PDB file of C-alpha atoms in Angstrom:
ATOM      1  CA  MET A   1     -29.075  61.537 -16.102  1.00 48.00           C
ATOM      2  CA  ALA A   2     -29.285  59.900 -19.405  1.00 49.00           C
ATOM      3  CA  HIS A   3     -26.096  58.391 -21.097  1.00 52.00           C
ATOM      4  CA  ALA A   4     -24.587  60.412 -23.949  1.00 50.00           C
ATOM      5  CA  ARG A   5     -24.774  57.567 -26.418  1.00 51.00           C
ATOM      6  CA  SER A   6     -28.577  57.490 -26.149  1.00 50.00           C
ATOM      7  CA  PHE A   7     -28.797  60.919 -27.854  1.00 49.00           C
ATOM      8  CA  ILE A   8     -26.816  59.891 -30.980  1.00 50.00           C
ATOM      9  CA  PRO A   9     -29.174  59.757 -33.875  1.00 54.00           C
ATOM     10  CA  PRO A  10     -29.609  56.370 -35.472  1.00 52.00           C
ATOM     11  CA  PHE A  11     -28.293  57.454 -38.875  1.00 47.00           C
ATOM     12  CA  THR A  12     -24.983  58.502 -37.346  1.00 46.00           C
ATOM     13  CA  ARG A  13     -24.578  54.990 -36.097  1.00 47.00           C
ATOM     14  CA  LEU A  14     -25.134  53.660 -39.541  1.00 45.00           C
ATOM     15  CA  ALA A  15     -22.416  55.944 -40.908  1.00 46.00           C
ATOM     16  CA  THR A  16     -19.881  54.200 -38.797  1.00 46.00           C
ATOM     17  CA  CYS A  17     -20.819  50.812 -40.258  1.00 48.00           C
ATOM     18  CA  SER A  18     -19.094  49.435 -43.296  1.00 50.00           C
ATOM     19  CA  ILE A  19     -21.411  49.132 -46.255  1.00 51.00           C
ATOM     20  CA  ALA A  20     -20.523  46.671 -49.040  1.00 55.00           C
ATOM     21  CA  ILE A  21     -20.936  48.426 -52.377  1.00 52.00           C
ATOM     22  CA  PRO A  22     -20.882  46.155 -55.469  1.00 56.00           C
ATOM     23  CA  LYS A  23     -17.949  46.826 -57.820  1.00 54.00           C
ATOM     24  CA  ARG A  24     -18.774  47.817 -61.316  1.00 57.00           C
ATOM     25  CA  GLU A  25     -16.868  46.133 -64.055  1.00 57.00           C
ATOM     26  CA  LEU A  26     -14.612  48.657 -65.738  1.00 53.00           C
ATOM     27  CA  PRO A  27     -14.033  48.406 -69.485  1.00 56.00           C
ATOM     28  CA  ARG A  28     -10.789  46.672 -70.391  1.00 58.00           C
ATOM     29  CA  PHE A  29      -8.688  48.270 -73.110  1.00 52.00           C
ATOM     30  CA  ALA A  30      -6.225  46.180 -75.176  1.00 55.00           C
ATOM     31  CA  VAL A  31      -2.680  47.370 -74.679  1.00 56.00           C
ATOM     32  CA  LEU A  32      -0.573  47.137 -77.873  1.00 52.00           C
ATOM     33  CA  PRO A  33       3.206  46.894 -77.705  1.00 58.00           C
ATOM     34  CA  LEU A  34       5.124  49.902 -78.882  1.00 52.00           C
ATOM     35  CA  GLN A  35       6.880  47.948 -81.610  1.00 53.00           C
ATOM     36  CA  SER A  36       3.588  47.089 -83.308  1.00 52.00           C
ATOM     37  CA  ILE A  37       2.486  50.704 -83.637  1.00 51.00           C
ATOM     38  CA  ARG A  38       3.979  52.021 -86.850  1.00 57.00           C
ATOM     39  CA  CYS A  39       3.042  54.790 -89.172  1.00 57.00           C
ATOM     40  CA  ALA A  40       2.417  54.004 -92.803  1.00 54.00           C
ATOM     41  CA  SER A  41       5.232  55.292 -94.994  1.00 56.00           C
ATOM     42  CA  THR A  42       4.392  57.030 -98.217  1.00 60.00           C
ATOM     43  CA  LYS A  43       7.822  56.335 -99.802  1.00 66.00           C
ATOM     44  CA  THR A  44       8.334  53.076-101.741  1.00 73.00           C
ATOM     45  CA  PRO A  45      11.791  51.479-101.690  1.00 73.00           C
ATOM     46  CA  PRO A  46      13.732  51.786-104.953  1.00 74.00           C
ATOM     47  CA  PRO A  47      13.731  48.662-107.126  1.00 75.00           C
ATOM     48  CA  LYS A  48      16.865  46.538-107.063  1.00 73.00           C
ATOM     49  CA  LYS A  49      18.993  46.765-110.169  1.00 71.00           C
ATOM     50  CA  LYS A  50      19.385  43.478-111.968  1.00 70.00           C
ATOM     51  CA  LYS A  51      22.962  42.429-112.631  1.00 67.00           C
ATOM     52  CA  LYS A  52      23.628  42.260-116.332  1.00 69.00           C
ATOM     53  CA  THR A  53      25.083  38.956-117.472  1.00 73.00           C
ATOM     54  CA  ARG A  54      27.608  38.781-120.278  1.00 72.00           C
ATOM     55  CA  ASN A  55      26.619  36.764-123.322  1.00 72.00           C
ATOM     56  CA  THR A  56      30.155  36.797-124.720  1.00 76.00           C
ATOM     57  CA  PHE A  57      33.530  35.684-123.381  1.00 77.00           C
ATOM     58  CA  ILE A  58      35.990  38.252-122.041  1.00 78.00           C
ATOM     59  CA  GLN A  59      38.646  39.155-124.615  1.00 78.00           C
ATOM     60  CA  TYR A  60      41.839  41.017-123.822  1.00 79.00           C
ATOM     61  CA  ASP A  61      43.329  43.794-125.916  1.00 80.00           C
ATOM     62  CA  LEU A  62      46.191  42.288-127.914  1.00 82.00           C
ATOM     63  CA  LYS A  63      47.848  45.681-128.331  1.00 82.00           C
ATOM     64  CA  GLU A  64      48.938  45.516-124.706  1.00 80.00           C
ATOM     65  CA  MET A  65      50.405  42.007-125.073  1.00 84.00           C
ATOM     66  CA  GLN A  66      53.737  40.852-126.423  1.00 89.00           C
ATOM     67  CA  GLN A  67      53.357  38.683-129.501  1.00 92.00           C
ATOM     68  CA  PHE A  68      55.876  36.434-131.219  1.00 93.00           C
ATOM     69  CA  SER A  69      56.562  35.143-134.691  1.00 94.00           C
ATOM     70  CA  LEU A  70      56.236  31.413-135.280  1.00 94.00           C
ATOM     71  CA  VAL A  71      60.015  30.850-135.381  1.00 93.00           C
ATOM     72  CA  ASP A  72      60.570  32.796-132.148  1.00 94.00           C
ATOM     73  CA  ALA A  73      57.767  30.904-130.378  1.00 94.00           C
ATOM     74  CA  MET A  74      59.290  27.588-131.505  1.00 93.00           C
ATOM     75  CA  GLN A  75      62.711  28.658-130.213  1.00 92.00           C
ATOM     76  CA  TYR A  76      61.383  29.499-126.736  1.00 93.00           C
ATOM     77  CA  ILE A  77      59.172  26.426-126.545  1.00 92.00           C
ATOM     78  CA  ARG A  78      62.043  24.115-127.454  1.00 90.00           C
ATOM     79  CA  ALA A  79      64.063  25.681-124.631  1.00 89.00           C
ATOM     80  CA  PHE A  80      61.416  24.462-122.178  1.00 90.00           C
ATOM     81  CA  GLU A  81      61.486  20.961-123.696  1.00 86.00           C
ATOM     82  CA  VAL A  82      65.256  20.324-123.645  1.00 83.00           C
ATOM     83  CA  GLY A  83      66.051  16.670-122.982  1.00 78.00           C
ATOM     84  CA  ARG A  84      62.669  15.283-123.987  1.00 78.00           C
ATOM     85  CA  ASP A  85      61.875  12.916-126.837  1.00 76.00           C
ATOM     86  CA  PRO A  86      60.993  15.077-129.883  1.00 73.00           C
ATOM     87  CA  SER A  87      58.227  12.651-130.858  1.00 69.00           C
ATOM     88  CA  SER A  88      56.556  12.596-127.429  1.00 71.00           C
ATOM     89  CA  ALA A  89      56.167  16.342-126.823  1.00 77.00           C
ATOM     90  CA  LYS A  90      53.657  18.106-129.043  1.00 87.00           C
ATOM     91  CA  TYR A  91      53.044  21.636-130.228  1.00 91.00           C
ATOM     92  CA  GLU A  92      49.497  22.588-129.239  1.00 93.00           C
ATOM     93  CA  MET A  93      47.545  25.451-130.732  1.00 93.00           C
ATOM     94  CA  HIS A  94      44.817  27.403-128.933  1.00 94.00           C
ATOM     95  CA  VAL A  95      42.544  29.491-131.146  1.00 94.00           C
ATOM     96  CA  ARG A  96      40.498  31.991-129.138  1.00 93.00           C
ATOM     97  CA  LEU A  97      37.244  33.067-130.816  1.00 91.00           C
ATOM     98  CA  ARG A  98      34.968  36.085-130.454  1.00 89.00           C
ATOM     99  CA  THR A  99      31.664  34.275-130.095  1.00 88.00           C
ATOM    100  CA  LEU A 100      28.504  33.979-128.016  1.00 84.00           C
ATOM    101  CA  LYS A 101      28.478  31.785-124.934  1.00 83.00           C
ATOM    102  CA  ASN A 102      25.322  29.872-125.837  1.00 81.00           C
ATOM    103  CA  GLY A 103      25.859  29.736-129.598  1.00 80.00           C
ATOM    104  CA  PRO A 104      26.794  26.723-131.723  1.00 85.00           C
ATOM    105  CA  VAL A 105      30.361  25.452-131.441  1.00 86.00           C
ATOM    106  CA  VAL A 106      33.018  24.650-134.021  1.00 88.00           C
ATOM    107  CA  ARG A 107      33.647  20.915-134.252  1.00 86.00           C
ATOM    108  CA  ASN A 108      35.308  18.814-136.942  1.00 85.00           C
ATOM    109  CA  ARG A 109      38.034  16.358-137.858  1.00 80.00           C
ATOM    110  CA  LEU A 110      41.136  17.342-139.803  1.00 83.00           C
ATOM    111  CA  ARG A 111      43.939  15.458-141.511  1.00 81.00           C
ATOM    112  CA  LEU A 112      46.990  17.676-141.264  1.00 86.00           C
ATOM    113  CA  PRO A 113      49.647  17.740-144.011  1.00 86.00           C
ATOM    114  CA  HIS A 114      52.144  16.286-141.504  1.00 85.00           C
ATOM    115  CA  ALA A 115      50.662  13.685-139.160  1.00 78.00           C
ATOM    116  CA  VAL A 116      51.035  14.366-135.448  1.00 81.00           C
ATOM    117  CA  ASN A 117      49.551  11.252-133.822  1.00 71.00           C
ATOM    118  CA  THR A 118      50.949   8.215-135.609  1.00 60.00           C
ATOM    119  CA  ASP A 119      50.195   5.645-132.896  1.00 68.00           C
ATOM    120  CA  ILE A 120      46.383   5.883-132.792  1.00 78.00           C
ATOM    121  CA  ARG A 121      44.640   2.546-132.246  1.00 85.00           C
ATOM    122  CA  ILE A 122      41.460   2.323-134.328  1.00 87.00           C
ATOM    123  CA  CYS A 123      38.613  -0.107-133.725  1.00 91.00           C
ATOM    124  CA  VAL A 124      36.179  -0.996-136.512  1.00 92.00           C
ATOM    125  CA  ILE A 125      32.844  -2.660-135.708  1.00 92.00           C
ATOM    126  CA  CYS A 126      31.819  -4.692-138.748  1.00 92.00           C
ATOM    127  CA  PRO A 127      31.273  -8.363-139.694  1.00 90.00           C
ATOM    128  CA  PRO A 128      34.630 -10.059-138.993  1.00 88.00           C
ATOM    129  CA  ASP A 129      34.766 -12.330-142.066  1.00 87.00           C
ATOM    130  CA  SER A 130      33.647  -9.833-144.663  1.00 89.00           C
ATOM    131  CA  ALA A 131      35.323  -7.727-147.324  1.00 90.00           C
ATOM    132  CA  ILE A 132      34.696  -4.696-145.120  1.00 91.00           C
ATOM    133  CA  ALA A 133      36.837  -6.207-142.353  1.00 90.00           C
ATOM    134  CA  ALA A 134      39.668  -6.953-144.788  1.00 90.00           C
ATOM    135  CA  GLU A 135      39.529  -3.386-146.066  1.00 90.00           C
ATOM    136  CA  ALA A 136      39.662  -2.034-142.514  1.00 89.00           C
ATOM    137  CA  ARG A 137      42.706  -4.138-141.613  1.00 87.00           C
ATOM    138  CA  SER A 138      44.580  -3.082-144.732  1.00 85.00           C
ATOM    139  CA  ALA A 139      43.838   0.576-143.966  1.00 82.00           C
ATOM    140  CA  GLY A 140      45.440   0.301-140.524  1.00 81.00           C
ATOM    141  CA  ALA A 141      42.711  -0.750-138.064  1.00 86.00           C
ATOM    142  CA  THR A 142      44.051  -2.554-135.010  1.00 86.00           C
ATOM    143  CA  LEU A 143      40.800  -4.199-133.870  1.00 89.00           C
ATOM    144  CA  VAL A 144      38.071  -5.492-136.203  1.00 91.00           C
ATOM    145  CA  GLY A 145      34.939  -7.493-135.436  1.00 91.00           C
ATOM    146  CA  GLU A 146      31.608  -7.493-133.622  1.00 92.00           C
ATOM    147  CA  ASP A 147      30.868 -10.027-130.865  1.00 91.00           C
ATOM    148  CA  GLU A 148      34.495 -10.236-129.736  1.00 90.00           C
ATOM    149  CA  ILE A 149      34.712  -6.469-129.387  1.00 90.00           C
ATOM    150  CA  PHE A 150      31.382  -6.311-127.558  1.00 91.00           C
ATOM    151  CA  ALA A 151      32.565  -8.913-125.010  1.00 91.00           C
ATOM    152  CA  GLN A 152      35.842  -7.075-124.362  1.00 90.00           C
ATOM    153  CA  VAL A 153      34.151  -3.731-123.862  1.00 90.00           C
ATOM    154  CA  LYS A 154      31.607  -5.201-121.425  1.00 90.00           C
ATOM    155  CA  GLU A 155      34.521  -6.598-119.399  1.00 89.00           C
ATOM    156  CA  GLY A 156      36.035  -3.117-119.257  1.00 87.00           C
ATOM    157  CA  ILE A 157      38.824  -3.796-121.754  1.00 88.00           C
ATOM    158  CA  VAL A 158      39.085  -0.812-124.123  1.00 87.00           C
ATOM    159  CA  ASN A 159      42.296  -1.157-126.135  1.00 86.00           C
ATOM    160  CA  PHE A 160      41.633   1.516-128.752  1.00 86.00           C
ATOM    161  CA  ASP A 161      41.673   5.297-129.125  1.00 84.00           C
ATOM    162  CA  ARG A 162      39.066   5.687-131.894  1.00 86.00           C
ATOM    163  CA  CYS A 163      36.041   3.614-132.799  1.00 91.00           C
ATOM    164  CA  ILE A 164      33.979   3.548-135.984  1.00 90.00           C
ATOM    165  CA  CYS A 165      31.062   1.359-136.952  1.00 93.00           C
ATOM    166  CA  HIS A 166      29.801   0.212-140.320  1.00 92.00           C
ATOM    167  CA  ALA A 167      26.196   1.146-141.028  1.00 90.00           C
ATOM    168  CA  ASP A 168      25.167  -2.520-141.304  1.00 90.00           C
ATOM    169  CA  SER A 169      26.444  -3.246-137.762  1.00 90.00           C
ATOM    170  CA  LEU A 170      24.837  -0.243-136.083  1.00 90.00           C
ATOM    171  CA  ALA A 171      21.702  -2.078-134.918  1.00 90.00           C
ATOM    172  CA  LYS A 172      23.766  -4.916-133.457  1.00 90.00           C
ATOM    173  CA  MET A 173      26.038  -2.468-131.631  1.00 90.00           C
ATOM    174  CA  ASN A 174      23.051  -0.628-130.131  1.00 89.00           C
ATOM    175  CA  LYS A 175      21.555  -3.919-128.996  1.00 90.00           C
ATOM    176  CA  ALA A 176      24.815  -4.822-127.242  1.00 89.00           C
ATOM    177  CA  GLY A 177      24.420  -1.761-124.987  1.00 88.00           C
ATOM    178  CA  LEU A 178      27.913  -0.283-125.156  1.00 87.00           C
ATOM    179  CA  GLY A 179      26.745   3.281-124.607  1.00 86.00           C
ATOM    180  CA  ARG A 180      27.227   3.333-120.819  1.00 88.00           C
ATOM    181  CA  ILE A 181      30.886   2.301-121.252  1.00 89.00           C
ATOM    182  CA  LEU A 182      32.001   3.991-124.473  1.00 90.00           C
ATOM    183  CA  GLY A 183      29.739   7.042-124.175  1.00 87.00           C
ATOM    184  CA  PRO A 184      31.497   8.764-121.238  1.00 88.00           C
ATOM    185  CA  ARG A 185      34.855   8.182-122.961  1.00 87.00           C
ATOM    186  CA  GLY A 186      33.702   9.754-126.219  1.00 85.00           C
ATOM    187  CA  LEU A 187      34.259   6.527-128.157  1.00 89.00           C
ATOM    188  CA  LEU A 188      30.683   5.522-128.987  1.00 90.00           C
ATOM    189  CA  PRO A 189      30.142   5.653-132.770  1.00 90.00           C
ATOM    190  CA  SER A 190      27.247   7.800-133.949  1.00 88.00           C
ATOM    191  CA  THR A 191      26.039   9.399-137.136  1.00 86.00           C
ATOM    192  CA  LYS A 192      26.288  12.848-135.553  1.00 81.00           C
ATOM    193  CA  THR A 193      30.045  12.581-135.065  1.00 81.00           C
ATOM    194  CA  GLY A 194      30.611  10.930-138.443  1.00 82.00           C
ATOM    195  CA  THR A 195      31.810   7.628-136.992  1.00 88.00           C
ATOM    196  CA  VAL A 196      29.007   5.503-138.481  1.00 90.00           C
ATOM    197  CA  VAL A 197      30.119   5.144-142.095  1.00 90.00           C
ATOM    198  CA  THR A 198      29.805   2.989-145.171  1.00 88.00           C
ATOM    199  CA  ASN A 199      33.296   3.599-146.588  1.00 89.00           C
ATOM    200  CA  VAL A 200      35.396   2.071-143.821  1.00 89.00           C
ATOM    201  CA  GLY A 201      38.775   2.061-145.585  1.00 86.00           C
ATOM    202  CA  LYS A 202      38.782   5.775-146.378  1.00 85.00           C
ATOM    203  CA  THR A 203      37.593   6.689-142.880  1.00 85.00           C
ATOM    204  CA  VAL A 204      40.317   4.639-141.203  1.00 85.00           C
ATOM    205  CA  LYS A 205      43.032   6.254-143.347  1.00 79.00           C
ATOM    206  CA  ASN A 206      41.777   9.745-142.555  1.00 76.00           C
ATOM    207  CA  MET A 207      41.447   8.918-138.878  1.00 77.00           C
ATOM    208  CA  ALA A 208      44.912   7.391-138.613  1.00 74.00           C
ATOM    209  CA  GLY A 209      46.584  10.645-139.583  1.00 68.00           C
ATOM    210  CA  GLY A 210      43.787  12.982-138.559  1.00 71.00           C
ATOM    211  CA  SER A 211      42.887  14.844-135.387  1.00 77.00           C
ATOM    212  CA  GLU A 212      39.648  15.982-133.826  1.00 80.00           C
ATOM    213  CA  TYR A 213      39.000  19.463-132.504  1.00 87.00           C
ATOM    214  CA  ARG A 214      36.053  21.034-130.706  1.00 89.00           C
ATOM    215  CA  GLU A 215      35.319  24.508-129.383  1.00 90.00           C
ATOM    216  CA  ARG A 216      35.064  24.728-125.598  1.00 90.00           C
ATOM    217  CA  MET A 217      34.514  28.009-123.739  1.00 89.00           C
ATOM    218  CA  GLY A 218      35.273  29.946-126.898  1.00 89.00           C
ATOM    219  CA  VAL A 219      38.626  28.232-127.512  1.00 92.00           C
ATOM    220  CA  VAL A 220      39.562  25.540-130.049  1.00 93.00           C
ATOM    221  CA  ARG A 221      42.565  23.390-129.062  1.00 92.00           C
ATOM    222  CA  MET A 222      44.449  20.799-131.079  1.00 91.00           C
ATOM    223  CA  ALA A 223      47.952  19.366-131.361  1.00 90.00           C
ATOM    224  CA  VAL A 224      49.476  20.706-134.586  1.00 91.00           C
ATOM    225  CA  GLY A 225      52.950  19.176-134.596  1.00 88.00           C
ATOM    226  CA  GLN A 226      55.652  17.150-132.929  1.00 87.00           C
ATOM    227  CA  LEU A 227      58.553  18.919-131.258  1.00 87.00           C
ATOM    228  CA  GLY A 228      60.911  17.603-133.929  1.00 85.00           C
ATOM    229  CA  PHE A 229      59.025  19.315-136.765  1.00 89.00           C
ATOM    230  CA  THR A 230      60.837  21.935-138.803  1.00 90.00           C
ATOM    231  CA  PRO A 231      59.393  25.469-138.905  1.00 92.00           C
ATOM    232  CA  ASP A 232      58.145  24.876-142.454  1.00 92.00           C
ATOM    233  CA  GLN A 233      56.301  21.694-141.436  1.00 91.00           C
ATOM    234  CA  LEU A 234      54.706  23.418-138.468  1.00 93.00           C
ATOM    235  CA  ARG A 235      53.727  26.410-140.602  1.00 94.00           C
ATOM    236  CA  GLU A 236      51.905  24.142-143.071  1.00 94.00           C
ATOM    237  CA  ASN A 237      50.008  22.426-140.267  1.00 93.00           C
ATOM    238  CA  VAL A 238      49.090  25.732-138.592  1.00 94.00           C
ATOM    239  CA  LYS A 239      47.825  27.149-141.871  1.00 94.00           C
ATOM    240  CA  ALA A 240      45.733  24.039-142.580  1.00 93.00           C
ATOM    241  CA  PHE A 241      44.239  24.153-139.077  1.00 93.00           C
ATOM    242  CA  LEU A 242      43.309  27.843-139.245  1.00 94.00           C
ATOM    243  CA  ASP A 243      41.902  27.495-142.771  1.00 94.00           C
ATOM    244  CA  GLU A 244      39.687  24.626-141.629  1.00 93.00           C
ATOM    245  CA  ILE A 245      38.364  26.621-138.661  1.00 93.00           C
ATOM    246  CA  LYS A 246      37.573  29.570-140.925  1.00 92.00           C
ATOM    247  CA  LYS A 247      35.793  27.173-143.277  1.00 91.00           C
ATOM    248  CA  ASP A 248      33.713  25.770-140.409  1.00 89.00           C
ATOM    249  CA  MET A 249      32.717  29.266-139.287  1.00 88.00           C
ATOM    250  CA  GLY A 250      31.830  30.257-142.857  1.00 87.00           C
ATOM    251  CA  GLN A 251      29.426  27.321-143.170  1.00 85.00           C
ATOM    252  CA  MET A 252      27.367  28.524-140.212  1.00 83.00           C
ATOM    253  CA  SER A 253      24.281  30.702-140.490  1.00 76.00           C
ATOM    254  CA  ASP A 254      24.642  34.403-141.291  1.00 72.00           C
ATOM    255  CA  ARG A 255      23.108  35.202-137.898  1.00 75.00           C
ATOM    256  CA  ILE A 256      26.019  33.518-136.115  1.00 77.00           C
ATOM    257  CA  SER A 257      29.073  35.733-135.740  1.00 80.00           C
ATOM    258  CA  LYS A 258      32.410  34.061-135.033  1.00 86.00           C
ATOM    259  CA  GLU A 259      35.841  35.571-135.525  1.00 88.00           C
ATOM    260  CA  ILE A 260      39.378  34.536-134.622  1.00 91.00           C
ATOM    261  CA  HIS A 261      40.673  36.809-131.867  1.00 91.00           C
ATOM    262  CA  GLU A 262      43.993  35.250-130.853  1.00 92.00           C
ATOM    263  CA  VAL A 263      46.231  32.300-131.751  1.00 94.00           C
ATOM    264  CA  VAL A 264      48.468  30.849-129.030  1.00 95.00           C
ATOM    265  CA  LEU A 265      51.185  28.199-129.426  1.00 95.00           C
ATOM    266  CA  SER A 266      52.350  26.072-126.492  1.00 93.00           C
ATOM    267  CA  SER A 267      53.689  22.608-125.699  1.00 90.00           C
ATOM    268  CA  THR A 268      53.549  19.987-122.950  1.00 82.00           C
ATOM    269  CA  GLN A 269      55.915  21.838-120.572  1.00 85.00           C
ATOM    270  CA  SER A 270      56.018  25.383-121.912  1.00 90.00           C
ATOM    271  CA  PRO A 271      53.683  28.357-121.393  1.00 91.00           C
ATOM    272  CA  GLY A 272      51.633  29.800-124.239  1.00 92.00           C
ATOM    273  CA  PHE A 273      53.077  32.302-126.723  1.00 94.00           C
ATOM    274  CA  SER A 274      50.668  34.595-128.541  1.00 93.00           C
ATOM    275  CA  LEU A 275      51.450  34.580-132.271  1.00 93.00           C
ATOM    276  CA  SER A 276      51.644  37.779-134.283  1.00 92.00           C
ATOM    277  CA  GLY A 277      50.875  36.100-137.617  1.00 90.00           C
ATOM    278  CA  GLU A 278      54.457  36.421-138.912  1.00 92.00           C
ATOM    279  CA  PHE A 279      56.529  33.397-139.810  1.00 93.00           C
ATOM    280  CA  LYS A 280      59.874  34.973-138.978  1.00 90.00           C
ATOM    281  CA  ALA A 281      60.856  38.300-137.405  1.00 89.00           C
ATOM    282  CA  PRO A 282      63.886  40.319-138.557  1.00 90.00           C
ATOM    283  CA  ASN A 283      65.873  39.257-135.467  1.00 89.00           C
ATOM    284  CA  SER A 284      64.802  35.601-135.500  1.00 88.00           C
ATOM    285  CA  ILE A 285      67.335  32.794-135.687  1.00 88.00           C
ATOM    286  CA  ALA A 286      67.824  30.807-138.874  1.00 87.00           C
ATOM    287  CA  THR A 287      65.219  28.115-139.402  1.00 85.00           C
ATOM    288  CA  LYS A 288      67.919  25.476-139.989  1.00 83.00           C
ATOM    289  CA  GLU A 289      69.021  25.887-136.358  1.00 79.00           C
ATOM    290  CA  LEU A 290      65.665  24.547-135.180  1.00 80.00           C
ATOM    291  CA  GLY A 291      66.641  20.987-136.036  1.00 65.00           C
ATOM    292  CA  THR A 292      65.410  17.773-134.470  1.00 59.00           C
ATOM    293  CA  PRO A 293      68.071  17.348-131.713  1.00 54.00           C
ATOM    294  CA  LEU A 294      67.176  19.059-128.440  1.00 53.00           C
TER     295      LEU A 294
END
């Protein structure tokens, strides 16, 4: 009897064998992260609003402020200065202007009717043995010369509060190189500031009893009196100061608009008192009571 396996067809035997079929390479698709798949938006973001910058200084409404007459302001200021030397403490005036931030500034020198700074040391750069030097000394200059002054300044010795230069000595002063020392202190003579002159005697006299003022941040400040001044003396100085500022503003171009907004009076120790423009109020004390003794 034949064995059962002999009757199995050959192809059935092959079916039981493992046939190696070559793998086909499948196409690879790039997988993008979810965060990178975004839809295009049709709405555009609104433009950012630009912040408007002010071209003028902030001014407060004076109707909401308490203002004082000149006599009343002097009375309160003297109360803050009790016990001090009347010649050391000074009345200082602040004139607030309505003006542009980047416009030209008010700047000048003024000789008040009643001198405030009587101890100013003035230096005059001119030939030491000339008639100009003699004129400067007689007018009140404390330091006169050329080479001697140059040597002291280079050593750091600056024993003066104001400095003027004669026009003939300007080239020699520039050659000495004093700008890096006197420039930062505001003492370097120049034609722009009116400190390079030909008439030395007149300039020294005006400078000895005069004061400089300059507009900064829309405010002009200057000492207008000593604490021992009477109300009449202070009134004359205040009037001269305000008239000079108005004159400076009137000499500017018509395109430049400057107006006085507020006038404030203060001292070394006291706060500022806004002035109403009146000399004396109905309830003010008598002017004779504002004497020199404090």
